[in-house]
Amino acid sequence: MAPLLVSHPSSQRGSQEKEDLAAPTSNGNTRVATFEASKLIYNYTASPRSVPDEDNACSGPDTICTDHMVTCTWNASKGWDFPELKEYGPLAIMPTASVLHYATECFEGLKVFRGFDGKLRLFRPDCNTQRMLVSTKRIALPAFDPKELEKLILTLVSVDGPKWLPRERQGSFLYIRPAIIGTQPQLGVQTSKQAMLFITASFNPRMDAPVGGMRLHTSPEDMVRAWVGGFGYAKVGANYGPSLLATQEARDRGFSQILWLYGREGYCTEAGASNFFIIWRTKASENGKLQLLTAPLDERLILDGVTRRSVIALVRERLTEELEIVERTYTIDEVIEAHNDGRLVEAFVSGTAVCTYNTSDHSTP
Ligand SMILES: *Cc1c(COP(=O)(O)O)cnc(C)c1O
């Protein structure tokens, strides 16, 4: 029997490799280490579709996407191929594809808005594309240059945006969903040597706050969303499927979402697929200060939301006098105590496409 060798990661710390943009492969060829937006191949659809009314756009069981999508494939020996803009439609992958068995998938979600001044605008796409790289690495899918992904998103938006976000629909938006999947058609728990990027743009329901506020149910005692050392900080598909059971049970009981608690202490982490904030007054013994409280990023339990960051940045910029920002672990018992003391001022969630409430089945992280 071969000896079992166990290596401990502490001996490898500090040896993080730098990513080269073109890395030589073992056969001496140069592997393309990022897709490049300037190489995009345009294959416009021959059958453009008509844009649905806003009222109907999200009422059916399928997400309605725009005319086009962008795709790009990768394999371990050649690297990234040229990206392609083409008609929106099904992808071809084998039943043995890595993603279908081992959840080698990550994604992003961001919006392009039709402004009240008539312009089209993306909200902080650089944050999403950088986070996508973090998620991609967590599941050992190929790296890329986030700036190139941003350019591909911009291109899709400039091709389909003008038609699918008509000028008169000011304030409306399309939801951009980039995703990368492992496509290697070989069973076996291993790094996928083939991958595919795709980017779609679609209609998504408006996420206005439900009348009377959102009702959250704490997570069941035998379930956690993420754990220290896990992958809660990455937007990988594997985080979401297993959260649906608790969410459905909560909805059946008239709640909108799960407030995910962690550990015996019941630390508040996130709500549904959005970040969770509390505004409270500290106890009189702590001067009764008004604080904006949210879970910290350092244990990598929660997702580093772009809207979370934006909320914090706005408060820091405009409200520091009256509202102290506190990023720390805090428990549900502290929240309940604050509520009982009448110190709880408000609670809210932030996210690009936070879930709707129980009257609707739409829910997009
Ligand atoms: C996407 C997501 C968020 C929100 O991130 P934004 O960048 O603000 O849209 C928060 N938590 C989880 C678990 C998510 O998947």
Coordinates of C-alpha atoms and ligand atoms in Angstrom, one line a residue:
M1 CA 0.0 0.0 0.0
A2 CA 1.4 3.4 -0.9
P3 CA 2.2 5.7 2.0
L4 CA -0.3 8.4 2.5
L5 CA 1.3 11.8 2.4
V6 CA -0.4 14.7 4.1
S7 CA 0.8 18.2 3.6
H8 CA -0.2 21.0 5.9
P9 CA -1.0 24.4 4.3
S10 CA 0.8 26.5 6.8
S11 CA 4.1 25.5 5.2
Q12 CA 2.8 27.0 1.9
R13 CA 1.6 30.4 3.1
G14 CA 3.0 33.4 1.4
S15 CA 3.8 31.6 -1.8
Q16 CA 0.8 32.9 -3.7
E17 CA 1.5 32.8 -7.4
K18 CA 1.0 35.9 -9.5
E19 CA -1.3 35.5 -12.5
D20 CA 0.4 36.0 -15.8
L21 CA -1.8 37.0 -18.7
A22 CA -0.2 34.5 -21.1
A23 CA 1.2 31.4 -19.5
P24 CA 3.2 28.8 -21.4
T25 CA 1.6 25.3 -21.5
S26 CA 3.5 22.1 -21.0
N27 CA 3.7 21.6 -24.8
G28 CA 5.4 25.0 -25.2
N29 CA 2.4 26.8 -26.7
T30 CA 1.1 29.9 -25.2
R31 CA -2.1 29.5 -23.3
V32 CA -4.5 32.4 -23.5
A33 CA -5.0 33.4 -19.9
T34 CA -7.9 35.8 -20.4
F35 CA -10.6 36.3 -22.9
E36 CA -10.3 39.6 -24.7
A37 CA -13.2 41.8 -25.5
S38 CA -11.4 43.2 -28.6
K39 CA -11.5 39.7 -30.1
L40 CA -15.3 39.4 -29.8
I41 CA -17.0 37.8 -32.8
Y42 CA -20.4 39.3 -33.6
N43 CA -23.0 36.9 -34.8
Y44 CA -26.2 38.9 -34.7
T45 CA -29.5 37.1 -34.5
A46 CA -31.5 36.7 -37.7
S47 CA -34.8 36.7 -35.8
P48 CA -34.9 39.5 -33.3
R49 CA -37.8 39.3 -30.9
S50 CA -40.2 41.9 -29.7
V51 CA -39.8 43.6 -26.3
P52 CA -42.6 42.5 -23.9
D53 CA -44.7 45.0 -22.0
E54 CA -43.2 45.8 -18.6
D55 CA -46.2 44.2 -16.9
N56 CA -45.8 40.9 -18.7
A57 CA -42.0 40.7 -18.7
C58 CA -41.8 38.9 -15.5
S59 CA -45.2 37.2 -15.1
G60 CA -44.4 33.9 -16.9
P61 CA -42.5 31.0 -15.6
D62 CA -39.4 31.7 -17.7
T63 CA -37.0 34.6 -17.5
I64 CA -37.2 36.6 -20.6
C65 CA -33.7 37.4 -22.0
T66 CA -32.7 39.9 -24.7
D67 CA -31.9 39.0 -28.3
H68 CA -28.2 38.2 -27.6
M69 CA -25.9 36.6 -25.1
V70 CA -22.1 36.5 -25.0
T71 CA -20.3 33.2 -24.6
C72 CA -16.7 32.1 -24.4
T73 CA -15.1 28.7 -23.9
W74 CA -11.9 27.7 -22.3
N75 CA -9.8 24.6 -22.1
A76 CA -6.7 23.8 -20.1
S77 CA -4.3 23.4 -23.0
K78 CA -5.3 26.4 -25.2
G79 CA -6.8 28.7 -22.6
W80 CA -9.6 31.1 -23.6
D81 CA -11.1 31.1 -27.1
F82 CA -12.5 34.2 -28.7
P83 CA -15.6 35.4 -27.1
E84 CA -18.8 35.4 -29.2
L85 CA -21.9 37.5 -29.2
K86 CA -24.8 35.4 -30.6
E87 CA -28.5 34.7 -30.4
Y88 CA -29.8 34.0 -26.9
G89 CA -30.6 30.3 -26.7
P90 CA -29.7 26.9 -25.2
L91 CA -26.2 25.9 -24.3
A92 CA -24.8 22.5 -25.4
I93 CA -23.1 20.6 -22.7
M94 CA -22.8 16.9 -22.1
P95 CA -24.7 15.1 -19.3
T96 CA -21.3 14.2 -17.8
A97 CA -20.3 17.9 -17.6
S98 CA -18.5 18.9 -14.4
V99 CA -21.0 21.6 -13.5
L100 CA -24.0 19.1 -13.4
H101 CA -22.3 16.8 -10.9
Y102 CA -19.9 18.9 -8.9
A103 CA -21.4 22.3 -8.9
T104 CA -18.5 24.0 -10.6
E105 CA -20.4 27.2 -11.2
C106 CA -20.2 30.8 -10.1
F107 CA -22.2 33.8 -11.2
E108 CA -22.7 37.5 -10.8
G109 CA -25.8 39.8 -10.9
L110 CA -25.8 43.4 -11.8
K111 CA -28.2 45.9 -13.4
V112 CA -28.2 48.3 -16.3
F113 CA -30.6 51.1 -15.7
R114 CA -32.4 53.5 -18.1
G115 CA -31.8 56.7 -16.3
F116 CA -34.3 59.5 -16.0
D117 CA -32.0 61.5 -18.2
G118 CA -32.4 58.8 -20.9
K119 CA -28.9 57.4 -20.5
L120 CA -28.0 53.7 -19.9
R121 CA -25.9 53.1 -16.8
L122 CA -24.4 50.1 -15.2
F123 CA -24.0 50.1 -11.4
R124 CA -20.4 49.6 -10.3
P125 CA -19.7 46.7 -12.8
D126 CA -16.0 46.7 -11.8
C127 CA -17.0 45.4 -8.3
N128 CA -19.0 42.6 -9.8
T129 CA -16.3 41.5 -12.3
Q130 CA -13.6 41.5 -9.6
R131 CA -15.8 39.4 -7.3
M132 CA -16.5 37.0 -10.1
L133 CA -12.8 36.3 -10.3
V134 CA -12.7 35.6 -6.6
S135 CA -15.7 33.1 -6.9
T136 CA -14.2 31.5 -10.0
K137 CA -10.9 30.8 -8.2
R138 CA -12.8 29.2 -5.3
I139 CA -14.1 26.5 -7.6
A140 CA -10.9 26.1 -9.6
L141 CA -12.3 27.4 -12.8
P142 CA -10.0 29.5 -15.1
A143 CA -9.0 33.0 -14.2
F144 CA -9.5 36.0 -16.5
D145 CA -9.0 39.7 -16.5
P146 CA -12.0 41.3 -14.8
K147 CA -11.6 44.4 -17.0
E148 CA -12.2 42.2 -20.1
L149 CA -15.3 40.8 -18.5
E150 CA -16.5 44.3 -17.8
K151 CA -16.0 45.2 -21.5
L152 CA -17.9 42.2 -22.6
I153 CA -20.8 43.2 -20.4
L154 CA -20.7 46.7 -21.8
T155 CA -20.8 45.4 -25.3
L156 CA -23.8 43.2 -24.6
V157 CA -25.5 46.2 -23.0
S158 CA -24.7 48.5 -25.9
V159 CA -26.0 46.0 -28.4
D160 CA -29.3 45.0 -26.6
G161 CA -29.8 47.9 -24.2
P162 CA -31.1 50.5 -26.5
K163 CA -33.9 48.2 -27.8
W164 CA -34.7 46.3 -24.6
L165 CA -34.7 49.3 -22.3
P166 CA -36.8 51.7 -24.4
R167 CA -36.2 55.3 -23.8
E168 CA -39.7 55.9 -22.4
R169 CA -39.2 53.3 -19.7
Q170 CA -37.2 55.6 -17.5
G171 CA -36.0 54.1 -14.2
S172 CA -36.4 50.5 -15.5
F173 CA -33.5 48.1 -15.7
L174 CA -32.2 44.8 -17.2
Y175 CA -30.5 42.3 -15.0
I176 CA -27.1 41.1 -16.3
R177 CA -26.1 37.6 -15.3
P178 CA -22.6 36.5 -16.1
A179 CA -21.8 32.9 -15.1
I180 CA -18.9 30.5 -15.6
I181 CA -19.4 26.7 -15.6
G182 CA -17.1 23.7 -15.7
T183 CA -17.9 21.8 -18.8
Q184 CA -15.4 19.0 -19.0
P185 CA -17.4 15.9 -19.9
Q186 CA -15.7 13.5 -17.5
L187 CA -17.1 12.1 -14.3
G188 CA -14.7 12.2 -11.4
V189 CA -14.1 14.7 -8.7
Q190 CA -11.4 16.9 -10.3
T191 CA -10.7 20.3 -11.6
S192 CA -12.6 20.9 -14.8
K193 CA -10.3 21.2 -17.8
Q194 CA -13.0 22.8 -19.8
A195 CA -15.2 25.8 -19.0
M196 CA -17.6 28.2 -20.4
L197 CA -18.5 31.8 -19.7
F198 CA -21.9 33.2 -20.6
I199 CA -23.5 36.5 -20.1
T200 CA -27.2 37.1 -20.4
A201 CA -29.4 40.2 -19.9
S202 CA -32.9 39.7 -18.8
F203 CA -36.0 41.2 -17.2
N204 CA -36.3 40.8 -13.5
P205 CA -39.1 41.9 -11.2
R206 CA -38.8 45.3 -9.5
M207 CA -37.8 44.7 -5.9
D208 CA -39.9 47.3 -4.1
A209 CA -40.3 46.7 -0.4
P210 CA -43.3 44.7 0.5
V211 CA -46.1 46.5 2.1
G212 CA -45.7 46.4 5.9
G213 CA -42.0 45.4 5.5
M214 CA -40.2 42.2 5.0
R215 CA -40.7 39.3 7.5
L216 CA -37.7 37.3 8.2
H217 CA -37.6 33.9 9.9
T218 CA -34.4 32.7 11.6
S219 CA -32.7 29.7 10.0
P220 CA -33.6 26.3 11.5
E221 CA -31.3 25.2 14.3
D222 CA -29.9 22.3 12.3
M223 CA -29.0 24.4 9.2
V224 CA -26.3 26.9 8.4
R225 CA -25.8 28.7 5.1
A226 CA -22.1 29.0 5.3
W227 CA -19.3 28.3 7.8
V228 CA -15.8 29.4 8.5
G229 CA -13.5 27.8 6.0
G230 CA -16.4 27.3 3.6
F231 CA -17.4 29.4 0.6
G232 CA -20.1 31.7 1.8
Y233 CA -18.0 34.7 0.5
A234 CA -18.1 33.3 -3.1
K235 CA -21.1 33.6 -5.4
V236 CA -21.0 30.0 -6.3
G237 CA -24.2 28.1 -7.2
A238 CA -23.4 25.5 -4.5
N239 CA -24.4 28.1 -1.9
Y240 CA -28.0 28.4 -3.1
G241 CA -29.6 25.0 -3.9
P242 CA -29.2 23.8 -0.3
S243 CA -30.8 27.0 1.1
L244 CA -34.1 26.5 -0.7
L245 CA -35.6 24.0 1.6
A246 CA -35.5 26.4 4.6
T247 CA -36.6 29.3 2.5
Q248 CA -39.6 27.4 1.1
E249 CA -40.7 26.4 4.6
A250 CA -40.4 30.0 5.8
R251 CA -42.5 31.2 2.8
D252 CA -45.1 28.6 3.5
R253 CA -45.4 30.1 6.9
G254 CA -45.8 33.6 5.6
F255 CA -42.3 34.9 5.8
S256 CA -40.2 36.4 3.0
Q257 CA -36.8 35.1 3.7
I258 CA -34.5 33.3 6.1
L259 CA -32.2 35.3 8.4
W260 CA -29.2 33.0 8.4
L261 CA -27.8 32.5 11.9
Y262 CA -24.4 31.0 12.6
G263 CA -23.0 28.9 15.4
R264 CA -24.4 28.1 18.9
E265 CA -24.3 31.8 19.6
G266 CA -26.7 32.6 16.8
Y267 CA -24.6 35.2 15.0
C268 CA -26.7 37.2 12.4
T269 CA -25.1 36.8 9.0
E270 CA -27.3 37.4 5.9
A271 CA -30.9 37.4 5.0
G272 CA -31.8 35.3 2.0
A273 CA -29.3 36.2 -0.6
S274 CA -28.8 39.7 0.6
N275 CA -26.8 41.5 3.3
F276 CA -28.5 42.4 6.5
F277 CA -28.2 45.6 8.5
I278 CA -29.6 46.8 11.8
I279 CA -29.9 50.4 13.0
W280 CA -30.1 50.6 16.7
R281 CA -29.2 52.7 19.7
T282 CA -26.6 51.4 22.0
K283 CA -27.6 51.0 25.7
A284 CA -27.7 54.1 27.8
S285 CA -24.6 52.8 29.6
E286 CA -22.9 53.0 26.2
N287 CA -24.1 56.5 25.6
G288 CA -27.1 55.5 23.5
K289 CA -25.3 56.1 20.2
L290 CA -27.0 55.5 16.9
Q291 CA -25.2 52.7 15.1
L292 CA -25.5 51.0 11.7
L293 CA -24.6 47.4 12.4
T294 CA -23.7 44.6 10.0
A295 CA -21.8 41.4 10.0
P296 CA -18.1 41.6 9.1
L297 CA -16.3 40.2 6.1
D298 CA -13.2 38.9 7.8
E299 CA -14.4 35.4 8.6
R300 CA -15.6 35.0 4.9
L301 CA -19.0 33.8 6.0
I302 CA -20.9 36.4 4.1
L303 CA -20.9 37.7 0.6
D304 CA -19.1 41.0 0.1
G305 CA -22.1 42.7 -1.5
V306 CA -21.7 45.6 -3.8
T307 CA -24.8 47.3 -2.4
R308 CA -23.5 46.5 1.1
R309 CA -20.3 48.3 0.3
S310 CA -22.3 51.1 -1.2
V311 CA -24.5 51.6 1.8
I312 CA -21.5 51.7 4.1
A313 CA -19.7 54.1 1.8
L314 CA -22.7 56.4 1.6
V315 CA -23.2 56.5 5.4
R316 CA -19.4 57.1 5.8
E317 CA -19.6 60.0 3.3
R318 CA -22.8 61.6 4.4
L319 CA -24.0 60.5 7.8
T320 CA -21.0 59.9 10.0
E321 CA -22.1 62.6 12.4
E322 CA -25.3 60.9 13.4
L323 CA -24.6 57.2 12.5
E324 CA -21.7 55.2 13.6
I325 CA -20.8 52.3 11.3
V326 CA -20.0 49.0 13.1
E327 CA -19.0 45.9 11.2
R328 CA -18.8 43.1 13.8
T329 CA -20.3 39.8 14.8
Y330 CA -23.5 40.2 16.7
T331 CA -26.1 37.7 17.9
I332 CA -29.8 37.4 17.4
D333 CA -30.1 37.7 21.2
E334 CA -28.6 41.2 21.1
V335 CA -31.1 42.1 18.5
I336 CA -34.0 40.7 20.5
E337 CA -32.7 42.6 23.6
A338 CA -32.5 45.8 21.7
H339 CA -36.0 45.3 20.4
N340 CA -37.3 44.6 23.9
D341 CA -35.5 47.8 25.2
G342 CA -37.1 49.8 22.3
R343 CA -33.6 50.5 21.0
L344 CA -34.1 48.9 17.6
V345 CA -34.6 51.6 15.0
E346 CA -34.8 49.7 11.8
A347 CA -33.5 46.6 9.9
F348 CA -33.0 46.3 6.2
V349 CA -31.4 44.1 3.6
S350 CA -29.2 45.2 0.6
G351 CA -28.6 43.4 -2.6
T352 CA -28.9 43.9 -6.3
A353 CA -31.8 41.5 -6.8
V354 CA -33.1 40.8 -3.4
C355 CA -35.9 38.3 -3.2
T356 CA -39.5 39.3 -3.3
Y357 CA -41.9 38.4 -0.6
N358 CA -44.1 35.4 -0.2
T359 CA -46.8 36.4 -2.7
S360 CA -44.4 35.8 -5.6
D361 CA -42.2 32.9 -6.5
H362 CA -39.5 35.0 -8.1
S363 CA -36.3 35.0 -6.1
T364 CA -33.0 35.9 -7.7
P365 CA -29.8 36.2 -5.6
Ligands
LIG1 C1 -25.5 38.4 -4.4 C2 -25.6 38.3 -2.9 C3 -25.7 39.4 -2.1 C4 -25.8 40.8 -2.6 O1 -24.7 41.2 -3.3 P1 -24.8 42.6 -4.2 O2 -23.5 42.7 -4.8 O3 -25.1 43.6 -3.2 O4 -25.9 42.4 -5.1 C5 -25.6 39.2 -0.7 N1 -25.6 38.0 -0.2 C6 -25.6 36.9 -1.0 C7 -25.5 35.5 -0.4 C8 -25.6 37.0 -2.4 O5 -25.6 35.9 -3.1

